[in-house]
PDB file of C-alpha atoms in Angstrom:
ATOM      1  CA  MET A1353       0.000   0.000   0.000  1.00 75.00           C
ATOM      2  CA  ALA A1354       1.232   3.497  -0.884  1.00 82.00           C
ATOM      3  CA  ARG A1355       2.049   6.079   1.768  1.00 88.00           C
ATOM      4  CA  PRO A1356      -0.789   8.400   2.839  1.00 89.00           C
ATOM      5  CA  ILE A1357      -1.233  11.804   1.197  1.00 91.00           C
ATOM      6  CA  LYS A1358       0.305  14.149   3.748  1.00 91.00           C
ATOM      7  CA  GLU A1359      -2.042  16.775   5.166  1.00 92.00           C
ATOM      8  CA  THR A1360      -1.120  20.453   4.998  1.00 93.00           C
ATOM      9  CA  PRO A1361      -0.442  21.562   8.579  1.00 90.00           C
ATOM     10  CA  GLU A1362      -1.718  24.724  10.232  1.00 90.00           C
ATOM     11  CA  LEU A1363       0.994  27.343   9.741  1.00 91.00           C
ATOM     12  CA  ARG A1364       2.483  28.837  12.888  1.00 88.00           C
ATOM     13  CA  GLY A1365       5.607  30.595  14.154  1.00 88.00           C
ATOM     14  CA  ASN A1366       8.515  30.829  11.722  1.00 89.00           C
ATOM     15  CA  ASP A1367       6.599  28.881   9.061  1.00 90.00           C
ATOM     16  CA  ALA A1368       3.796  31.471   9.106  1.00 88.00           C
ATOM     17  CA  VAL A1369       6.233  34.389   8.849  1.00 88.00           C
ATOM     18  CA  ARG A1370       8.207  32.652   6.108  1.00 90.00           C
ATOM     19  CA  PHE A1371       5.049  31.870   4.145  1.00 90.00           C
ATOM     20  CA  GLU A1372       3.875  35.484   4.356  1.00 87.00           C
ATOM     21  CA  THR A1373       7.274  36.658   3.097  1.00 89.00           C
ATOM     22  CA  LEU A1374       7.234  34.177   0.213  1.00 91.00           C
ATOM     23  CA  ILE A1375       3.828  35.168  -1.100  1.00 87.00           C
ATOM     24  CA  SER A1376       4.265  38.895  -0.564  1.00 85.00           C
ATOM     25  CA  THR A1377       7.600  38.959  -2.420  1.00 87.00           C
ATOM     26  CA  SER A1378       6.752  36.547  -5.243  1.00 85.00           C
ATOM     27  CA  LYS A1379       6.538  37.885  -8.780  1.00 87.00           C
ATOM     28  CA  PRO A1380       3.841  37.465 -11.440  1.00 90.00           C
ATOM     29  CA  VAL A1381       4.373  34.583 -13.849  1.00 92.00           C
ATOM     30  CA  SER A1382       5.787  35.640 -17.231  1.00 93.00           C
ATOM     31  CA  LYS A1383       3.543  36.047 -20.274  1.00 93.00           C
ATOM     32  CA  GLU A1384       5.423  33.207 -21.964  1.00 95.00           C
ATOM     33  CA  GLU A1385       4.683  30.839 -19.098  1.00 94.00           C
ATOM     34  CA  LYS A1386       1.014  31.819 -19.055  1.00 94.00           C
ATOM     35  CA  GLU A1387       0.803  31.216 -22.791  1.00 95.00           C
ATOM     36  CA  ARG A1388       2.498  27.825 -22.430  1.00 96.00           C
ATOM     37  CA  ALA A1389      -0.081  26.909 -19.755  1.00 95.00           C
ATOM     38  CA  ARG A1390      -2.968  28.079 -21.941  1.00 95.00           C
ATOM     39  CA  LYS A1391      -1.717  25.865 -24.759  1.00 95.00           C
ATOM     40  CA  ALA A1392      -1.318  22.914 -22.390  1.00 94.00           C
ATOM     41  CA  TYR A1393      -4.899  23.437 -21.238  1.00 94.00           C
ATOM     42  CA  GLU A1394      -6.172  23.565 -24.835  1.00 94.00           C
ATOM     43  CA  VAL A1395      -4.324  20.341 -25.724  1.00 93.00           C
ATOM     44  CA  MET A1396      -5.550  18.658 -22.551  1.00 93.00           C
ATOM     45  CA  LYS A1397      -9.121  19.728 -23.311  1.00 93.00           C
ATOM     46  CA  SER A1398      -8.864  18.298 -26.831  1.00 93.00           C
ATOM     47  CA  ILE A1399      -7.682  14.873 -25.612  1.00 94.00           C
ATOM     48  CA  SER A1400     -10.097  14.535 -22.682  1.00 92.00           C
ATOM     49  CA  ASN A1401     -13.323  12.565 -22.628  1.00 85.00           C
ATOM     50  CA  PHE A1402     -14.756  15.082 -20.143  1.00 77.00           C
ATOM     51  CA  GLN A1403     -14.739  18.845 -19.772  1.00 73.00           C
ATOM     52  CA  TRP A1404     -12.252  20.495 -17.462  1.00 65.00           C
TER      53      TRP A1404
ATOM     54  CA  MET B 496      10.486   6.959 -26.437  1.00 74.00           C
ATOM     55  CA  LYS B 497       9.341  10.205 -28.078  1.00 79.00           C
ATOM     56  CA  ILE B 498       5.751  11.069 -27.266  1.00 84.00           C
ATOM     57  CA  ASP B 499       3.249  13.188 -29.193  1.00 86.00           C
ATOM     58  CA  PHE B 500       1.034  14.856 -26.556  1.00 87.00           C
ATOM     59  CA  SER B 501      -1.845  15.261 -28.998  1.00 86.00           C
ATOM     60  CA  LYS B 502      -2.011  11.459 -29.313  1.00 89.00           C
ATOM     61  CA  LEU B 503      -2.611  10.992 -25.605  1.00 94.00           C
ATOM     62  CA  ARG B 504      -6.116  10.484 -24.261  1.00 96.00           C
ATOM     63  CA  GLN B 505      -7.187  11.715 -20.851  1.00 95.00           C
ATOM     64  CA  PHE B 506      -9.745   9.854 -18.756  1.00 94.00           C
ATOM     65  CA  GLN B 507     -11.014  10.218 -15.261  1.00 95.00           C
ATOM     66  CA  LEU B 508     -10.465   6.980 -13.356  1.00 96.00           C
ATOM     67  CA  THR B 509     -13.662   5.070 -12.627  1.00 93.00           C
ATOM     68  CA  GLU B 510     -14.463   1.900 -10.741  1.00 93.00           C
ATOM     69  CA  ASP B 511     -14.531   0.031 -14.068  1.00 93.00           C
ATOM     70  CA  SER B 512     -11.342   1.537 -15.486  1.00 93.00           C
ATOM     71  CA  ASP B 513      -8.855  -0.923 -16.887  1.00 93.00           C
ATOM     72  CA  ILE B 514      -5.571   0.743 -15.959  1.00 96.00           C
ATOM     73  CA  LYS B 515      -3.038   0.233 -18.742  1.00 96.00           C
ATOM     74  CA  PRO B 516       0.552  -0.755 -17.815  1.00 97.00           C
ATOM     75  CA  PHE B 517       2.473   1.898 -15.922  1.00 98.00           C
ATOM     76  CA  LYS B 518       5.866   1.932 -14.245  1.00 97.00           C
ATOM     77  CA  CYS B 519       7.997   4.716 -12.848  1.00 97.00           C
ATOM     78  CA  ALA B 520      11.086   4.703 -10.649  1.00 93.00           C
ATOM     79  CA  GLU B 521       9.140   5.196  -7.401  1.00 94.00           C
ATOM     80  CA  ASP B 522       7.348   2.087  -6.111  1.00 94.00           C
ATOM     81  CA  ASP B 523       5.057   4.289  -4.032  1.00 94.00           C
ATOM     82  CA  LEU B 524       3.685   5.994  -7.145  1.00 96.00           C
ATOM     83  CA  ASN B 525       3.146   2.632  -8.884  1.00 97.00           C
ATOM     84  CA  ASP B 526       1.411   1.226  -5.802  1.00 96.00           C
ATOM     85  CA  PHE B 527      -0.858   4.256  -5.434  1.00 96.00           C
ATOM     86  CA  LEU B 528      -2.156   3.940  -8.983  1.00 97.00           C
ATOM     87  CA  PHE B 529      -2.876   0.225  -8.903  1.00 97.00           C
ATOM     88  CA  GLU B 530      -3.797  -0.281  -5.244  1.00 95.00           C
ATOM     89  CA  ASP B 531      -5.143   2.965  -3.792  1.00 96.00           C
ATOM     90  CA  ALA B 532      -6.442   5.339  -6.477  1.00 97.00           C
ATOM     91  CA  LYS B 533      -9.850   3.658  -6.820  1.00 97.00           C
ATOM     92  CA  TYR B 534     -10.269   3.535  -3.053  1.00 95.00           C
ATOM     93  CA  PHE B 535      -9.549   7.276  -2.751  1.00 95.00           C
ATOM     94  CA  GLN B 536     -12.040   7.933  -5.528  1.00 94.00           C
ATOM     95  CA  ARG B 537     -14.725   5.702  -3.997  1.00 94.00           C
ATOM     96  CA  GLU B 538     -14.393   7.525  -0.681  1.00 95.00           C
ATOM     97  CA  LEU B 539     -14.495  10.941  -2.419  1.00 95.00           C
ATOM     98  CA  MET B 540     -11.014  11.723  -1.067  1.00 95.00           C
ATOM     99  CA  ALA B 541      -9.137  12.224  -4.357  1.00 96.00           C
ATOM    100  CA  VAL B 542      -9.909  12.022  -8.061  1.00 96.00           C
ATOM    101  CA  THR B 543      -7.373  10.455 -10.412  1.00 97.00           C
ATOM    102  CA  TYR B 544      -6.845  11.341 -14.061  1.00 97.00           C
ATOM    103  CA  LEU B 545      -5.091   8.997 -16.465  1.00 97.00           C
ATOM    104  CA  LEU B 546      -3.186   9.994 -19.579  1.00 97.00           C
ATOM    105  CA  GLU B 547      -3.084   6.998 -21.886  1.00 96.00           C
ATOM    106  CA  TYR B 548      -0.845   6.629 -24.909  1.00 94.00           C
ATOM    107  CA  MET B 549      -3.187   4.638 -27.108  1.00 88.00           C
ATOM    108  CA  GLU B 550      -0.598   3.674 -29.738  1.00 87.00           C
ATOM    109  CA  GLN B 551       1.509   1.950 -27.114  1.00 90.00           C
ATOM    110  CA  ASN B 552      -1.399   0.723 -24.951  1.00 93.00           C
ATOM    111  CA  LYS B 553       0.267   2.229 -21.874  1.00 96.00           C
ATOM    112  CA  THR B 554      -0.564   4.734 -19.152  1.00 97.00           C
ATOM    113  CA  ALA B 555       1.812   7.596 -19.915  1.00 97.00           C
ATOM    114  CA  ALA B 556       1.100   9.529 -16.714  1.00 98.00           C
ATOM    115  CA  TYR B 557      -1.457  10.038 -13.994  1.00 98.00           C
ATOM    116  CA  PHE B 558      -2.292  12.627 -11.377  1.00 98.00           C
ATOM    117  CA  SER B 559      -4.631  12.764  -8.405  1.00 97.00           C
ATOM    118  CA  LEU B 560      -6.306  15.899  -7.080  1.00 96.00           C
ATOM    119  CA  LEU B 561      -8.127  16.680  -3.850  1.00 97.00           C
ATOM    120  CA  ALA B 562      -9.339  19.735  -1.994  1.00 96.00           C
ATOM    121  CA  ASP B 563      -6.960  21.368   0.455  1.00 97.00           C
ATOM    122  CA  LYS B 564      -6.578  24.632   2.354  1.00 95.00           C
ATOM    123  CA  ILE B 565      -3.848  26.685   3.931  1.00 93.00           C
ATOM    124  CA  ILE B 566      -4.724  27.586   7.492  1.00 90.00           C
ATOM    125  CA  PHE B 567      -2.920  29.920   9.863  1.00 84.00           C
ATOM    126  CA  ASN B 568      -2.775  29.356  13.582  1.00 82.00           C
ATOM    127  CA  PRO B 569      -5.287  31.866  15.049  1.00 77.00           C
ATOM    128  CA  ASP B 570      -2.487  33.245  17.275  1.00 80.00           C
ATOM    129  CA  GLU B 571      -0.572  34.449  14.178  1.00 76.00           C
ATOM    130  CA  LYS B 572      -2.797  37.499  13.822  1.00 77.00           C
ATOM    131  CA  GLY B 573       0.003  39.780  12.619  1.00 77.00           C
ATOM    132  CA  VAL B 574       0.889  37.548   9.672  1.00 75.00           C
ATOM    133  CA  TRP B 575      -2.758  36.828   8.899  1.00 75.00           C
ATOM    134  CA  ASN B 576      -3.610  40.533   8.854  1.00 77.00           C
ATOM    135  CA  LYS B 577      -0.699  41.248   6.506  1.00 75.00           C
ATOM    136  CA  LEU B 578      -1.886  38.563   4.089  1.00 73.00           C
ATOM    137  CA  ASN B 579      -5.454  39.854   4.225  1.00 75.00           C
ATOM    138  CA  ARG B 580      -4.671  43.550   3.971  1.00 75.00           C
ATOM    139  CA  ASN B 581      -6.226  43.866   0.502  1.00 71.00           C
ATOM    140  CA  ILE B 582      -9.402  42.067   1.535  1.00 73.00           C
ATOM    141  CA  PRO B 583     -12.203  43.997   3.335  1.00 76.00           C
ATOM    142  CA  ASN B 584     -12.793  42.837   6.918  1.00 75.00           C
ATOM    143  CA  SER B 585     -16.237  41.462   6.165  1.00 75.00           C
ATOM    144  CA  LYS B 586     -14.844  39.201   3.435  1.00 76.00           C
ATOM    145  CA  ARG B 587     -11.809  37.846   5.292  1.00 76.00           C
ATOM    146  CA  ARG B 588     -11.570  34.113   5.922  1.00 77.00           C
ATOM    147  CA  ARG B 589      -9.427  32.134   8.307  1.00 78.00           C
ATOM    148  CA  SER B 590      -8.013  29.964   5.545  1.00 87.00           C
ATOM    149  CA  TYR B 591      -7.210  30.029   1.831  1.00 90.00           C
ATOM    150  CA  PRO B 592      -8.707  27.389  -0.497  1.00 94.00           C
ATOM    151  CA  ALA B 593      -6.269  25.178  -2.377  1.00 96.00           C
ATOM    152  CA  VAL B 594      -6.196  22.184  -4.693  1.00 97.00           C
ATOM    153  CA  LYS B 595      -3.722  19.494  -3.720  1.00 97.00           C
ATOM    154  CA  VAL B 596      -1.791  17.332  -6.150  1.00 97.00           C
ATOM    155  CA  GLY B 597      -1.814  14.153  -4.092  1.00 96.00           C
ATOM    156  CA  ARG B 598       0.176  12.218  -6.684  1.00 97.00           C
ATOM    157  CA  LEU B 599       1.652  13.011 -10.097  1.00 98.00           C
ATOM    158  CA  ALA B 600       3.751  10.464 -11.950  1.00 98.00           C
ATOM    159  CA  VAL B 601       5.093   9.888 -15.455  1.00 97.00           C
ATOM    160  CA  ASN B 602       5.764   6.453 -16.955  1.00 97.00           C
ATOM    161  CA  GLU B 603       9.540   5.894 -17.104  1.00 96.00           C
ATOM    162  CA  ASP B 604       9.213   5.172 -20.855  1.00 95.00           C
ATOM    163  CA  TYR B 605       8.162   8.794 -21.403  1.00 95.00           C
ATOM    164  CA  SER B 606      10.128  10.676 -18.737  1.00 94.00           C
ATOM    165  CA  GLY B 607      12.197  13.752 -19.566  1.00 93.00           C
ATOM    166  CA  GLN B 608       9.825  14.996 -22.278  1.00 94.00           C
ATOM    167  CA  GLY B 609       7.971  17.657 -20.320  1.00 95.00           C
ATOM    168  CA  LEU B 610       4.867  15.601 -19.571  1.00 96.00           C
ATOM    169  CA  GLY B 611       4.940  16.474 -15.847  1.00 97.00           C
ATOM    170  CA  THR B 612       5.225  20.198 -16.607  1.00 97.00           C
ATOM    171  CA  PHE B 613       2.444  19.846 -19.197  1.00 96.00           C
ATOM    172  CA  ILE B 614       0.169  18.415 -16.489  1.00 97.00           C
ATOM    173  CA  LEU B 615       1.077  21.132 -13.971  1.00 97.00           C
ATOM    174  CA  ASP B 616       0.551  23.862 -16.600  1.00 97.00           C
ATOM    175  CA  ASN B 617      -2.903  22.471 -17.283  1.00 95.00           C
ATOM    176  CA  ILE B 618      -3.787  22.456 -13.568  1.00 95.00           C
ATOM    177  CA  LYS B 619      -2.475  26.027 -13.162  1.00 95.00           C
ATOM    178  CA  TYR B 620      -4.524  27.292 -16.096  1.00 94.00           C
ATOM    179  CA  ALA B 621      -7.674  25.351 -15.226  1.00 93.00           C
ATOM    180  CA  PHE B 622      -7.797  26.584 -11.627  1.00 93.00           C
ATOM    181  CA  SER B 623      -6.757  30.189 -12.321  1.00 92.00           C
ATOM    182  CA  ASN B 624      -8.572  30.937 -15.586  1.00 88.00           C
ATOM    183  CA  VAL B 625     -11.351  28.400 -16.168  1.00 84.00           C
ATOM    184  CA  LYS B 626     -12.358  28.562 -12.495  1.00 74.00           C
ATOM    185  CA  ARG B 627     -14.907  25.785 -12.179  1.00 77.00           C
ATOM    186  CA  LEU B 628     -13.658  25.821  -8.625  1.00 82.00           C
ATOM    187  CA  CYS B 629     -11.738  28.783  -7.219  1.00 86.00           C
ATOM    188  CA  CYS B 630      -8.476  28.127  -5.423  1.00 92.00           C
ATOM    189  CA  ARG B 631      -5.755  30.500  -4.337  1.00 93.00           C
ATOM    190  CA  PHE B 632      -3.025  27.853  -4.120  1.00 95.00           C
ATOM    191  CA  ILE B 633      -1.922  24.555  -5.609  1.00 97.00           C
ATOM    192  CA  THR B 634      -0.320  22.395  -2.936  1.00 98.00           C
ATOM    193  CA  VAL B 635       1.630  19.201  -3.475  1.00 97.00           C
ATOM    194  CA  ASP B 636       2.939  16.379  -1.337  1.00 92.00           C
ATOM    195  CA  ALA B 637       6.237  15.987  -3.219  1.00 95.00           C
ATOM    196  CA  LEU B 638       8.703  13.140  -2.928  1.00 94.00           C
ATOM    197  CA  LYS B 639      12.106  14.589  -1.995  1.00 93.00           C
ATOM    198  CA  THR B 640      13.500  13.455  -5.338  1.00 93.00           C
ATOM    199  CA  ALA B 641      10.787  15.506  -7.103  1.00 96.00           C
ATOM    200  CA  VAL B 642      11.378  18.761  -5.177  1.00 97.00           C
ATOM    201  CA  PRO B 643      13.737  20.216  -7.874  1.00 97.00           C
ATOM    202  CA  PHE B 644      11.084  19.474 -10.535  1.00 97.00           C
ATOM    203  CA  TYR B 645       8.416  21.365  -8.594  1.00 98.00           C
ATOM    204  CA  GLU B 646      10.831  24.225  -7.865  1.00 97.00           C
ATOM    205  CA  ARG B 647      11.465  24.573 -11.613  1.00 96.00           C
ATOM    206  CA  ASN B 648       7.699  24.862 -11.973  1.00 96.00           C
ATOM    207  CA  GLY B 649       7.462  27.723  -9.472  1.00 95.00           C
ATOM    208  CA  PHE B 650       6.587  25.752  -6.314  1.00 96.00           C
ATOM    209  CA  GLN B 651       8.073  26.569  -2.909  1.00 96.00           C
ATOM    210  CA  CYS B 652       8.233  24.592   0.338  1.00 95.00           C
ATOM    211  CA  ILE B 653       5.400  25.388   2.775  1.00 93.00           C
ATOM    212  CA  THR B 654       7.206  24.448   5.957  1.00 91.00           C
ATOM    213  CA  GLU B 655      10.697  23.692   7.236  1.00 89.00           C
ATOM    214  CA  SER B 656       9.326  21.105   9.648  1.00 89.00           C
ATOM    215  CA  ASP B 657       9.283  18.347   7.001  1.00 91.00           C
ATOM    216  CA  LYS B 658      12.803  18.893   5.628  1.00 90.00           C
ATOM    217  CA  ASP B 659      13.941  15.484   6.938  1.00 92.00           C
ATOM    218  CA  ASP B 660      10.791  13.645   5.795  1.00 92.00           C
ATOM    219  CA  GLU B 661      10.394  11.379   2.770  1.00 91.00           C
ATOM    220  CA  THR B 662       8.117  14.011   1.180  1.00 93.00           C
ATOM    221  CA  ARG B 663       7.863  17.801   1.342  1.00 95.00           C
ATOM    222  CA  LEU B 664       4.752  19.959   1.218  1.00 95.00           C
ATOM    223  CA  MET B 665       5.029  22.653  -1.446  1.00 97.00           C
ATOM    224  CA  PHE B 666       2.766  25.367  -2.842  1.00 97.00           C
ATOM    225  CA  PHE B 667       2.218  27.507  -5.926  1.00 96.00           C
ATOM    226  CA  ASP B 668       0.391  30.842  -5.592  1.00 95.00           C
ATOM    227  CA  LEU B 669      -2.187  31.053  -8.402  1.00 94.00           C
ATOM    228  CA  LYS B 670      -2.522  34.790  -7.802  1.00 91.00           C
ATOM    229  CA  ASN B 671       0.812  35.152  -9.603  1.00 89.00           C
ATOM    230  CA  PHE B 672      -0.785  33.495 -12.579  1.00 87.00           C
ATOM    231  CA  ILE B 673      -3.546  36.050 -13.048  1.00 84.00           C
ATOM    232  CA  THR B 674      -1.580  39.169 -12.050  1.00 77.00           C
ATOM    233  CA  GLU B 675      -0.018  41.185 -14.864  1.00 73.00           C
TER     234      GLU B 675
END
């Protein structure tokens, strides 16, 4: 049997401060990356037997 | 073996699904697909998607998704207030919704061709632009060996407390995906 899917813990102390710093200093994804993701989505939609 | 993504077919796993052969370097990921994925689906704990390469009659990759959230300890009011500063008081919540990638694996026959990134790109776009379900973050329970792969895809570790564990919890902020 595979290992369990680990649960995301409640953030506290240094982890909470670190997390706040990471998301407040992160930068928007580049246009190129967004376009690559859009294309991936379009391909995935075209090969799926259900709608995303 | 070179793979043409447009020749893959994506299915949602069902109770009746006949899972085509799949093998990757991590036994845990092989075991999850063949032994646990249907159980998780039956119990409404995770949904698994299969990417089949019809020409080869193989499962090229699979991934499992489930709902998640990022919660702050109520005592961390300072940090919580900073994160919420752009949200009016009446609309603030005590947690952020997330979608968790419980498992993501690529068949060893097709590794190194960008299939994992293709899957992550699709998840990023679907949850940030198509928005059938709104999530602020993608979280992942990543095997240590896969941490560099997720870092290349913009993920960061959530906590330092699991740095000696077999897996690390990581996140991607979807807000960065819709911000110009």
